[in-house]
Phi, psi and omega in degrees: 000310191309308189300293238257358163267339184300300208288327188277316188263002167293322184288334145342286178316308193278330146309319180294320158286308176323314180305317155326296191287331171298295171335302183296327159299324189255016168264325166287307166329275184332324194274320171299279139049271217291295198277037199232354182266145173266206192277316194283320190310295219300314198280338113028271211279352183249020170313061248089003192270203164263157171194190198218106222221152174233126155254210204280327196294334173103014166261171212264103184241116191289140135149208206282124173287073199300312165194159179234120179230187216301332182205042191220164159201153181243106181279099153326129139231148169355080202032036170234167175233133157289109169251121189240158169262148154340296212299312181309324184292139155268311165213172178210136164264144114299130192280336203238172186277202240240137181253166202284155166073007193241143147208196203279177186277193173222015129340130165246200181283324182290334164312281167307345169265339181292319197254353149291311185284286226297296180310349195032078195272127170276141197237144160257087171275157183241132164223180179279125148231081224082224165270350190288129164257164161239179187192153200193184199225152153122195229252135184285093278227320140193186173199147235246205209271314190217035200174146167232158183257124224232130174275129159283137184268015146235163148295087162326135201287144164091349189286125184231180110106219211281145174106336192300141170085001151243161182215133198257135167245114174302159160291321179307324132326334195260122184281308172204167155219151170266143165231134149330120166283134157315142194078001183268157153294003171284296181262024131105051173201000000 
């Protein structure tokens, strides 16, 4: 009897560690996990959800997470879409948790401005001035490695002589641009 209690709590013991080191393996695991995700992975996994986004510039942009591309992401808020580069968030809420296996695309951003200049999509951009966002209107006419040229849709007051009604934008500069979603009543269909 004395032998056969010894062997049940020896055997006791050694499940309870074992159970102990799986656990500390999938906590560790979990931690490799976590720091090995980028940015793009995450909001990736929050594809279709709602979310809450700040850029550099400060403003607040609410709503449906539409696509994610290497470095770009595209927001609905109340029928216009938002294209922010990564580099532009300051911070972001999700409303919901994460879905497992989804991640960002692999589009990059000079892409999504490429197929916009190609649509001759009219964009509202907000870029940084400072701390100041500004923001101005027209179509985006092309774009190069590191900048796009933005044909304007007004004539800035007082703008004269060769070049006038355009404006070259670094991407660093760029906070967002808004377009009219499709199917709204902003672009008429």
């Amino acid at each position: 009897m004395r032998w056969q209690r010894l062997f049940e709590d020896f055997e006791s013991r050694w499940a309870a560690q074992r159970q102990r080191g799986i656990e500390e393996d999938a906590a560790e695991e979990s931690r490799l996990i976590a720091a090995r995700t980028t940015m793009t992975e995450l909001l990736g996994a929050h594809q279709g959800a709602a979310l809450r986004l700040m850029t550099a510039s400060g403003r607040t942009v609410a709503g449906v997470l539409e696509s994610v591309g290497a470095d770009w992401v595209l927001v609905l808020q109340r029928g216009e879409e938002h294209l922010i580069p990564i580099r532009a968030i300051t911070w972001w809420e999700p409303a919901s948790p994460p879905r497992r296996g989804a991640s960002g695309g692999a589009l990059r951003f000079t892409t999504a401005l490429r197929a916009l200049a190609a649509h001759r999509e009219p964009v509202r951009l907000l870029s940084l001035r400072g701390a100041e966002e500004v923001e101005c209107e027209g179509v985006i006419e092309r774009v190069g490695a590191d900048h796009l040229i933005l044909r304007l849709s007004a004539e800035p007051h007082g703008v004269t002589g060769p070049g006038r009604g355009r404006r070259i934008y670094p991407f660093r500069a760029i906070a967002a641009l808004a377009v009219p979603a499709r199917g709204t009543e902003a672009d008429g269909r």
